[in-house]
GROMACS .gro file of C-alpha atoms in nm:
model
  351
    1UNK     CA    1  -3.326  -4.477  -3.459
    2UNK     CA    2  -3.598  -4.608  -3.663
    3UNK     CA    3  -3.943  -4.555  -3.528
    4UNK     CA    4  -3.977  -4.996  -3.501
    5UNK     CA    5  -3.737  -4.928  -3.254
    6UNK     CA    6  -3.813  -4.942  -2.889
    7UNK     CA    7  -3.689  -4.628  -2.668
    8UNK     CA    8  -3.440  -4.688  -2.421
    9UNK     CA    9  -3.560  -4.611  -2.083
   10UNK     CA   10  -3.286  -4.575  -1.746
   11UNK     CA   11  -3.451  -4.573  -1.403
   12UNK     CA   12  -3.201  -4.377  -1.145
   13UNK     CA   13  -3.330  -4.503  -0.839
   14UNK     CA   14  -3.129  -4.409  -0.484
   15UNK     CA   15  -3.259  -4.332  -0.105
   16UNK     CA   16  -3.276  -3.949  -0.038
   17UNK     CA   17  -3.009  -3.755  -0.097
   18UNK     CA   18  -2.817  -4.028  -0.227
   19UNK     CA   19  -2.710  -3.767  -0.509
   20UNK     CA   20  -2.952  -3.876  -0.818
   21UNK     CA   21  -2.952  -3.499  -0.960
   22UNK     CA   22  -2.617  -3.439  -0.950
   23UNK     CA   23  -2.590  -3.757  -1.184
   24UNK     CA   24  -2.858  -3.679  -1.411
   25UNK     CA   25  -2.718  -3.284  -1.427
   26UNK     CA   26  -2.423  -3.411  -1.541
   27UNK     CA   27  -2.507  -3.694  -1.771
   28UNK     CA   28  -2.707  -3.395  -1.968
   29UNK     CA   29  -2.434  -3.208  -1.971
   30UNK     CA   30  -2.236  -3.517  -2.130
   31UNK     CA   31  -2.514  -3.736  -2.311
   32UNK     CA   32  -2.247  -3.944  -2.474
   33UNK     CA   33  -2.391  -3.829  -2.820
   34UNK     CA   34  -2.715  -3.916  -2.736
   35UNK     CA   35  -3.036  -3.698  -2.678
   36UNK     CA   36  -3.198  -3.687  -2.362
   37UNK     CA   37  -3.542  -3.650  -2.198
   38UNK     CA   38  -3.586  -3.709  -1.817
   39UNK     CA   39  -3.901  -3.739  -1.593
   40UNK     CA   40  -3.845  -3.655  -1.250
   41UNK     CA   41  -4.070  -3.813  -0.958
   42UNK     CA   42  -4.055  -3.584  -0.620
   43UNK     CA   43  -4.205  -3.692  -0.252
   44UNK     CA   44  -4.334  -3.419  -0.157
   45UNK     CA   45  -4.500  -3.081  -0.317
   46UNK     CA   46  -4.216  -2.865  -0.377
   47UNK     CA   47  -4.040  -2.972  -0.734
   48UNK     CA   48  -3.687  -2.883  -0.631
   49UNK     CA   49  -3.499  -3.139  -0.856
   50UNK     CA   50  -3.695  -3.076  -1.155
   51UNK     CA   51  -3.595  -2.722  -1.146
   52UNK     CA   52  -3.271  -2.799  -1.072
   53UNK     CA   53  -3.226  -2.983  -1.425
   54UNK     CA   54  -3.403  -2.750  -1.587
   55UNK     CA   55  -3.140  -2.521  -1.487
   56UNK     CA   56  -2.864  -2.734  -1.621
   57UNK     CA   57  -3.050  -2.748  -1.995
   58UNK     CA   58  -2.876  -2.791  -2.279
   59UNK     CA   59  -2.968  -2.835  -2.683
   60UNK     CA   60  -2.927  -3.213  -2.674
   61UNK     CA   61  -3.159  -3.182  -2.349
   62UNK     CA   62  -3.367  -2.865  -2.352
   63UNK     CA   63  -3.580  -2.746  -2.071
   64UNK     CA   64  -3.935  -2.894  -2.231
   65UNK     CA   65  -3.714  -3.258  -2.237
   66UNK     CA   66  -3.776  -3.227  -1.853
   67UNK     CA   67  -4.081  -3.312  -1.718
   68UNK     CA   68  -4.182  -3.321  -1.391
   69UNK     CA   69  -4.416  -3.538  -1.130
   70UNK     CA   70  -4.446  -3.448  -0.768
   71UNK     CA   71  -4.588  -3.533  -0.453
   72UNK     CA   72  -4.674  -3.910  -0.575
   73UNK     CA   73  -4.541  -4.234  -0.701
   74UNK     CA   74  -4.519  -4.284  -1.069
   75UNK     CA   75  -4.583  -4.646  -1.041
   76UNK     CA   76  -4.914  -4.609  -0.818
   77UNK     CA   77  -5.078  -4.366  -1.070
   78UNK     CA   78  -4.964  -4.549  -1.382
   79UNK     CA   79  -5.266  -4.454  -1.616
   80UNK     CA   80  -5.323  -4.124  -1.485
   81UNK     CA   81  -4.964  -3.946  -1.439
   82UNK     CA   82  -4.733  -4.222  -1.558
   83UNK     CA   83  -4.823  -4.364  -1.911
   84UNK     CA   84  -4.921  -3.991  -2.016
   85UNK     CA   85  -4.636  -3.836  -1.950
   86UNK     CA   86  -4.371  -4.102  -2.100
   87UNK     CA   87  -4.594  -4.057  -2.422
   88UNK     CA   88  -4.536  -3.684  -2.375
   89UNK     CA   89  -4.174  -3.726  -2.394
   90UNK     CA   90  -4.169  -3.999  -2.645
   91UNK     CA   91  -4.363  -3.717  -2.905
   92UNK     CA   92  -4.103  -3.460  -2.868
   93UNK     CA   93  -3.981  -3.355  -3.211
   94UNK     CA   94  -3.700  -3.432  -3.248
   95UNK     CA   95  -3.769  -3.767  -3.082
   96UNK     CA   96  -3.550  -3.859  -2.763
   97UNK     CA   97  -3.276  -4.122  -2.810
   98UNK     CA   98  -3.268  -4.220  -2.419
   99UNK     CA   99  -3.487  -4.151  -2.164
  100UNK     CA  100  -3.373  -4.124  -1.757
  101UNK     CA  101  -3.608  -4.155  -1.553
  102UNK     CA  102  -3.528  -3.999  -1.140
  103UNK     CA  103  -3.750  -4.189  -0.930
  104UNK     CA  104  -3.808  -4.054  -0.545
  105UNK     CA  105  -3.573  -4.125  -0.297
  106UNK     CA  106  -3.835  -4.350  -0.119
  107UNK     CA  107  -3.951  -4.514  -0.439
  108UNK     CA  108  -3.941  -4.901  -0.497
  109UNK     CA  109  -3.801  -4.960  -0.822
  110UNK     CA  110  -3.976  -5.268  -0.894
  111UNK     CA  111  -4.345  -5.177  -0.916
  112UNK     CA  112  -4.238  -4.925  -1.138
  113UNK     CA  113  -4.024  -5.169  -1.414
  114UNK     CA  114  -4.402  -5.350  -1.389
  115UNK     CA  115  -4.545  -5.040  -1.537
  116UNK     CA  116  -4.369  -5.080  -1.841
  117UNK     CA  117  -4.577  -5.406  -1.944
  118UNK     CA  118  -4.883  -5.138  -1.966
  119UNK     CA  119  -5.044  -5.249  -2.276
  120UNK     CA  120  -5.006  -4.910  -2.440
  121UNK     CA  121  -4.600  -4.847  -2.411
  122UNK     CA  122  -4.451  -5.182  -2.391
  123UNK     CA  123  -4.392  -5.280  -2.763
  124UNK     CA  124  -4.250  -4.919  -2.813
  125UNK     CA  125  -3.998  -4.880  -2.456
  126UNK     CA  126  -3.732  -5.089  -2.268
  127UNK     CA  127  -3.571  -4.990  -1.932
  128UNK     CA  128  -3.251  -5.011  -2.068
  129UNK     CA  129  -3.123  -5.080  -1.685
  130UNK     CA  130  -3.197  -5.009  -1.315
  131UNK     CA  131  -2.914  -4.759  -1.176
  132UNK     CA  132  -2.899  -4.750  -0.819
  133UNK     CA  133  -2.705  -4.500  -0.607
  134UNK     CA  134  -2.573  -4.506  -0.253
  135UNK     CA  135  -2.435  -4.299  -0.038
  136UNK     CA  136  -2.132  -4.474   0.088
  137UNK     CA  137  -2.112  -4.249   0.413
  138UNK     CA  138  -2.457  -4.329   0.455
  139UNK     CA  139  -2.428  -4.695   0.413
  140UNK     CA  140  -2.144  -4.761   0.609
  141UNK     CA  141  -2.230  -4.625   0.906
  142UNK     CA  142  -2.525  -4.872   0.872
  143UNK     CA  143  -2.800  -4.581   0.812
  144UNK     CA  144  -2.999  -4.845   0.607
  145UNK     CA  145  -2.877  -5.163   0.585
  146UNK     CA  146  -2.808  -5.310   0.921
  147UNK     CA  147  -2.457  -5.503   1.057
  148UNK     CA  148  -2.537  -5.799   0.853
  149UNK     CA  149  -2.355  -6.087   1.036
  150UNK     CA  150  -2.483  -5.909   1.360
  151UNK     CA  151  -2.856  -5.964   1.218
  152UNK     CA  152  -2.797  -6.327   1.077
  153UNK     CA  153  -2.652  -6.449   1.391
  154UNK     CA  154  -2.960  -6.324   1.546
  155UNK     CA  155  -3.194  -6.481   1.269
  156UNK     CA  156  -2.963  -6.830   1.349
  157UNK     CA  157  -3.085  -6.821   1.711
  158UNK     CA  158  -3.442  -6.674   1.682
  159UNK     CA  159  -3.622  -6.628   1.313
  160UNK     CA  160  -3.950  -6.501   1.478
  161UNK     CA  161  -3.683  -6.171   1.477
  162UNK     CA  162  -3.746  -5.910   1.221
  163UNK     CA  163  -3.456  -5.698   1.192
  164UNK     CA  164  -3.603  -5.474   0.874
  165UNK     CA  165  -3.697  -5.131   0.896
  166UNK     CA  166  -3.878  -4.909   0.639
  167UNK     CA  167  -3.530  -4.736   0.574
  168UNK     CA  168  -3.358  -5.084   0.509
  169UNK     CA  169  -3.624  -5.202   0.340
  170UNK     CA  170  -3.655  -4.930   0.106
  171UNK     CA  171  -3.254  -4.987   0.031
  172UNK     CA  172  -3.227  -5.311  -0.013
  173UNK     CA  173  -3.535  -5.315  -0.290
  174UNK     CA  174  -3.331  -5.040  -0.446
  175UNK     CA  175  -3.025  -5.240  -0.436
  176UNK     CA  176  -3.204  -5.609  -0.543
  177UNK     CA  177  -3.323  -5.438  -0.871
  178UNK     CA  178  -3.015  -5.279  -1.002
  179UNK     CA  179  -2.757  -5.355  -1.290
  180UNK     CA  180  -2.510  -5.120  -1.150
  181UNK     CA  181  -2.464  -4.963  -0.787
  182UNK     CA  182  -2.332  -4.657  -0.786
  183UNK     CA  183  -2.154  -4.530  -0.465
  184UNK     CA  184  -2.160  -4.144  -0.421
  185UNK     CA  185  -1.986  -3.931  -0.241
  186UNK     CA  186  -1.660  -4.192  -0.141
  187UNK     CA  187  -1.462  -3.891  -0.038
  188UNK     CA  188  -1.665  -3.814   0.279
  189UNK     CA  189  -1.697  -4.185   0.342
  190UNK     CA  190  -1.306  -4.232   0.338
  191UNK     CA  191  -1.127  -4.616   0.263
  192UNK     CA  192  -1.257  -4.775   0.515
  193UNK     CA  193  -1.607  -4.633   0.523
  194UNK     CA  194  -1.647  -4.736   0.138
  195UNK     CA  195  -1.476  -5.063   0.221
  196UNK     CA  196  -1.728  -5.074   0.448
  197UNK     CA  197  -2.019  -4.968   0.254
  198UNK     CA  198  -1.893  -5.201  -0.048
  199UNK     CA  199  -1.936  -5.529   0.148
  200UNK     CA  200  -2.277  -5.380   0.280
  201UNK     CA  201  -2.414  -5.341  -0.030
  202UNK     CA  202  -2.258  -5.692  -0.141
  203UNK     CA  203  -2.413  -5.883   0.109
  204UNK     CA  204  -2.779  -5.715   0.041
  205UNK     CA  205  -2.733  -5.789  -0.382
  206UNK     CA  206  -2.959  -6.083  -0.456
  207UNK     CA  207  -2.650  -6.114  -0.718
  208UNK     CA  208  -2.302  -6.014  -0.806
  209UNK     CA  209  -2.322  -5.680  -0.905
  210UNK     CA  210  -2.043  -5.390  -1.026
  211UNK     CA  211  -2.028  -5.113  -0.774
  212UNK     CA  212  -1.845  -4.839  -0.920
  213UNK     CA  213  -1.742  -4.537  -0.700
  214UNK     CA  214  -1.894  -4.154  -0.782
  215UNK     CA  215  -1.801  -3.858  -0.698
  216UNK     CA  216  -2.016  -3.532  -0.766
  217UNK     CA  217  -2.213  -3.755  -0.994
  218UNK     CA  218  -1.937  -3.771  -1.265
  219UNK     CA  219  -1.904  -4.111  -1.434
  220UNK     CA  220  -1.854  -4.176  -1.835
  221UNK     CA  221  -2.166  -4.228  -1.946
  222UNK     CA  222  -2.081  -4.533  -2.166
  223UNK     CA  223  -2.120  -4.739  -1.823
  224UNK     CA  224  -2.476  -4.662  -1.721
  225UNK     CA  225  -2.604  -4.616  -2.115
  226UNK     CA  226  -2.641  -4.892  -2.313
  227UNK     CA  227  -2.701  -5.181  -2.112
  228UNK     CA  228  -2.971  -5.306  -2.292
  229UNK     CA  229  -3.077  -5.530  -1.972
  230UNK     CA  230  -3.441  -5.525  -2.085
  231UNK     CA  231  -3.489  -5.514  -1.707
  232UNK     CA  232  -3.912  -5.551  -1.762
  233UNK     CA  233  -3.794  -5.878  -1.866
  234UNK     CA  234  -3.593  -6.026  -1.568
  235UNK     CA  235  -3.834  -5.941  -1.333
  236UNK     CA  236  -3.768  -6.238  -1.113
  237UNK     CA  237  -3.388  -6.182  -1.069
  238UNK     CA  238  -3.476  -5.861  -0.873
  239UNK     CA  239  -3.655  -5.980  -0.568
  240UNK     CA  240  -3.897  -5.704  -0.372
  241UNK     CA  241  -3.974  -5.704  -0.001
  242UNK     CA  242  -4.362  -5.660  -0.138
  243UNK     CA  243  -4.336  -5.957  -0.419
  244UNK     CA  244  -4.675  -6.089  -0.379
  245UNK     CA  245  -4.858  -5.759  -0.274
  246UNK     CA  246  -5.112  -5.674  -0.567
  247UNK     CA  247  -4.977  -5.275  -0.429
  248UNK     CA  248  -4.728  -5.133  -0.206
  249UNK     CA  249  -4.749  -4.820   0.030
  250UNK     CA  250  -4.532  -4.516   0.144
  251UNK     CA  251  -4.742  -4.479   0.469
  252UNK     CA  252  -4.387  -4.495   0.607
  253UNK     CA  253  -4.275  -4.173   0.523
  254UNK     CA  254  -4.443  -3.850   0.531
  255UNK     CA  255  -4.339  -3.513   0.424
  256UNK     CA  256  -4.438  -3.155   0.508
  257UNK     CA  257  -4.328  -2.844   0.340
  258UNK     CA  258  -4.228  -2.557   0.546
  259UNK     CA  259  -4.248  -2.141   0.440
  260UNK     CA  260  -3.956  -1.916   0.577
  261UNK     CA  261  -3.959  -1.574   0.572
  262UNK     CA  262  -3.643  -1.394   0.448
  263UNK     CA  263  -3.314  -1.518   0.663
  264UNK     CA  264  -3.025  -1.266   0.766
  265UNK     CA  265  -2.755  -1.539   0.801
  266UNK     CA  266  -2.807  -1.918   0.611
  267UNK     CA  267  -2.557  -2.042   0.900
  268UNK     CA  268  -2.913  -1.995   1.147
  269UNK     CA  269  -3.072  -2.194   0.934
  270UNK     CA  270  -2.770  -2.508   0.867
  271UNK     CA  271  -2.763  -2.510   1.256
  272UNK     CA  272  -3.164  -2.552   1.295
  273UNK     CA  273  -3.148  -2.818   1.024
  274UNK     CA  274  -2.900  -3.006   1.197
  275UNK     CA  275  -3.068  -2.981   1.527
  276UNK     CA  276  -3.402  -3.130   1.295
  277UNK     CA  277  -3.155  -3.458   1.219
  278UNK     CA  278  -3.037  -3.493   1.588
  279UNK     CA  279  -3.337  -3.413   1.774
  280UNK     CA  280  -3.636  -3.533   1.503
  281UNK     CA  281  -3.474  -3.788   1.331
  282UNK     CA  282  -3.550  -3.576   1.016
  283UNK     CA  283  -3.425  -3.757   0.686
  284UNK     CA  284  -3.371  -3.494   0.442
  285UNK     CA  285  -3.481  -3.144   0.370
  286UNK     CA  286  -3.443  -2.982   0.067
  287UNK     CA  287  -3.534  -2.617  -0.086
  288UNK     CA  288  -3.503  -2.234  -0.099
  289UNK     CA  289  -3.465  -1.977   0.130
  290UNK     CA  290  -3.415  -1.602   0.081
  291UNK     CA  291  -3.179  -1.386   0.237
  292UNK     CA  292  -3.147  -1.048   0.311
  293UNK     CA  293  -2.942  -0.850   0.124
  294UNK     CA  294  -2.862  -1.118  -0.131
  295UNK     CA  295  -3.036  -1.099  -0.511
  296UNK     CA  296  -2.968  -1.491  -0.536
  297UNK     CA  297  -3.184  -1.704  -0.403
  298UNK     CA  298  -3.065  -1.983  -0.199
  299UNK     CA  299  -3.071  -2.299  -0.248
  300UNK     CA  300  -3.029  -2.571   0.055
  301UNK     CA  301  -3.009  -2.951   0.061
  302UNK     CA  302  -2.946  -3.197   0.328
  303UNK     CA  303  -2.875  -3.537   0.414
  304UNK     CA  304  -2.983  -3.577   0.779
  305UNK     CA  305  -2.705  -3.348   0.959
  306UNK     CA  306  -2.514  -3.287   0.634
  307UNK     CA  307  -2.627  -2.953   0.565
  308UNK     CA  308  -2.502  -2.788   0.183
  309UNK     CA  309  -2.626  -2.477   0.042
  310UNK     CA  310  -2.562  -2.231  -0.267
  311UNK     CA  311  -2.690  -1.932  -0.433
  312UNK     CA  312  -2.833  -2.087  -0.790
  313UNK     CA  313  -3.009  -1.801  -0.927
  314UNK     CA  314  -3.107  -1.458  -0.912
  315UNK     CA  315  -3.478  -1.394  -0.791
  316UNK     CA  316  -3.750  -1.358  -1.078
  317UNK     CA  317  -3.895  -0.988  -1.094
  318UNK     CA  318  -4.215  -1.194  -1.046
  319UNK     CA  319  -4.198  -1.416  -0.778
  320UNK     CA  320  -4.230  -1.351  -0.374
  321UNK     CA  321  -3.939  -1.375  -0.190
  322UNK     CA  322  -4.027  -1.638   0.002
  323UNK     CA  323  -3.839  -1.957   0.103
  324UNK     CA  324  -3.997  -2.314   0.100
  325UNK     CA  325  -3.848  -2.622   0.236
  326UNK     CA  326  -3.946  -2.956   0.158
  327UNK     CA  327  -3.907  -3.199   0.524
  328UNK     CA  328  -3.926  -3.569   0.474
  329UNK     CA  329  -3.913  -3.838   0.728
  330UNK     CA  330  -4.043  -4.157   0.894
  331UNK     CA  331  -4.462  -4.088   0.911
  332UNK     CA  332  -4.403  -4.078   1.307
  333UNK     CA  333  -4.114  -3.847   1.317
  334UNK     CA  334  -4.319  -3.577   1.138
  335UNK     CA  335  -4.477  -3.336   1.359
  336UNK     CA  336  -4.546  -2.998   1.197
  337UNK     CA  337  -4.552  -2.754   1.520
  338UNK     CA  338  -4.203  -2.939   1.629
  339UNK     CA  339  -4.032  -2.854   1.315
  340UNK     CA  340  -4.156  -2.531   1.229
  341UNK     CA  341  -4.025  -2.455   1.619
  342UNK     CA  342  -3.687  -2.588   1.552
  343UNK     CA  343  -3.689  -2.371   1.236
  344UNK     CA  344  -3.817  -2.043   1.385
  345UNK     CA  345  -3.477  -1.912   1.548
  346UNK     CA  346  -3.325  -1.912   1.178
  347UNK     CA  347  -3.557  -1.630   1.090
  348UNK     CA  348  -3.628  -1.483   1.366
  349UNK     CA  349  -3.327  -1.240   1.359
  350UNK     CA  350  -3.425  -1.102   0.991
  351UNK     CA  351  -3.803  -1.037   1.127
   0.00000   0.00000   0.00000
């Protein structure tokens, strides 16, 4: 690549949970030749995905290729966070051949391809294309989107009706700017649930796009890489619910992180974060927990009731033995004393 050349940039946009790390872990792990940076956009003030990746480094994507902005929206803070960091990774020696860029799971793509006509980086990058992931379990059992001919025979007899909510909204932006859809995690959503999903996610498209099925984020990277769809160019072939707002908000969703002391069983803990999704309509909760006994710390992710959790890596000789989860929902759903009560009974035994 000469230096005349402009980067190629890949936005991996995707509601929480949707499975955005797993893809980026593994396209590092198979870069198609190419080598990789990746800036990684969290809501909320714990930076589990970053480390994640950084976990997963290889020589065609070391550890300082992975850079990391949490608690905030790339796009809203474009001179201050943004801009400086994509320089950052663009003066890496040796240079980066592709960039990916993970954008929060509550992020609207859009306002972020209009930060790449910033003044200082947009003779010298491209997004290269807008990759959008959904969960197809998710989807079809209409999570975010709603039942569309449901909602337009409603519209057909009453248009003062407005059927959107801030979790459709935020999908359907993510779906109206992408080049690809990618649906994740087919396997728990069976045939008819990605059937399902598929014709979803069809009817939301402002266009036809390809929707090509995922599973533990492992696709040949030839498909998302190399689009060249100088998406900061087509700006008006990916509609936004806020086209015409000078700025958008995420006053929608709010976010709370949550310290557990040391756990005797993680099992405590997947029951109280399922009672969280069916009894505080808690979206996602993500991050680390220690347990007794155990040098590994452990590391937990869910998708409302869909509770997974491993041991990723031993405990540092430095660092407390303390767990941290990150809690993210609707703005009204968050109460702090409510959640930390559900919680409490997890740890309670190991106190």
């Amino acid at each position: 690549m000469t230096t005349l050349a402009k980067l190629p940039v890949t936005v991996i946009t995707g509601f929480l949970g949707s499975g955005k790390t797993t893809l980026i872990s593994h396209l590092m792990q198979n870069p198609g030749g190419k080598r990789l940076a990746v800036l990684v956009n969290e809501f909320g003030d714990v930076g589990v995905d970053g480390e994640i990746l950084k976990g997963c480094a290889i020589p065609d994507c070391p550890a300082e290729n992975i850079l990391e902005l949490a608690n905030g929206c790339i796009c809203c803070t474009v001179a201050d966070d943004f801009i400086p960091t994509i320089e950052a990774l663009m003066a890496l020696h040796p240079r980066p051949e592709h960039i990916l860029i993970e954008t929060s799971g509550l992020a609207l793509p859009k306002p972020l391809l209009k930060a790449f006509d910033w003044p200082d980086i947009r003779s010298k990058i491209t997004v290269d294309g807008v990759i959008a992931l959904a969960d197809a379990e998710a989807v079809a059992a209409g999570r975010f989107a709603p039942d569309v001919a449901r909602v337009d025979a409603q519209r057909l007899a009453d248009d003062s009706i407005d059927h959107e909510t801030p979790l459709s909204e935020v999908f359907e932006d993510q779906i109206s700017c992408a080049d690809i859809v990618l649906l994740t995690k087919p396997d728990l959503a069976g045939p008819e649930g990605v059937a399902r999903a598929r014709k979803i996610i069809a009817a939301e498209a402002p266009r036809p796009l390809p929707i090509v099925e995922v599973a533990e984020g492992v696709v040949d990277p030839r498909i998302i890489l190399g689009l060249e769809a100088a998406a900061e160019d087509d700006m008006d072939a990916r509609p936004s619910h806020h086209d015409g707002h000078d700025d958008h908000e995420h006053d929608d969703f709010d976010s709370i992180v949550v310290d557990i002391p040391e756990l005797t069983d993680p099992a405590d803990l997947v029951r109280a974060i399922e009672r969280l999704a069916d009894q505080n309509n808690i979206l996602r909760v993500k991050g680390y927990a220690s347990v007794a006994g155990k040098p590994m710390r452990l590391l937990v992710q869910a998708v409302g009731a869909r509770v997974r959790h491993q041991y990723d890596r031993p405990w540092k000789a430095d660092e407390a033995r303390l767990g941290r989860l990150v809690v993210i929902a609707e703005h009204d759903d968050i109460d702090a004393d409510a959640i930390r009560a559900v919680l409490a009974p997890a740890t309670q035994a190991a106190e």
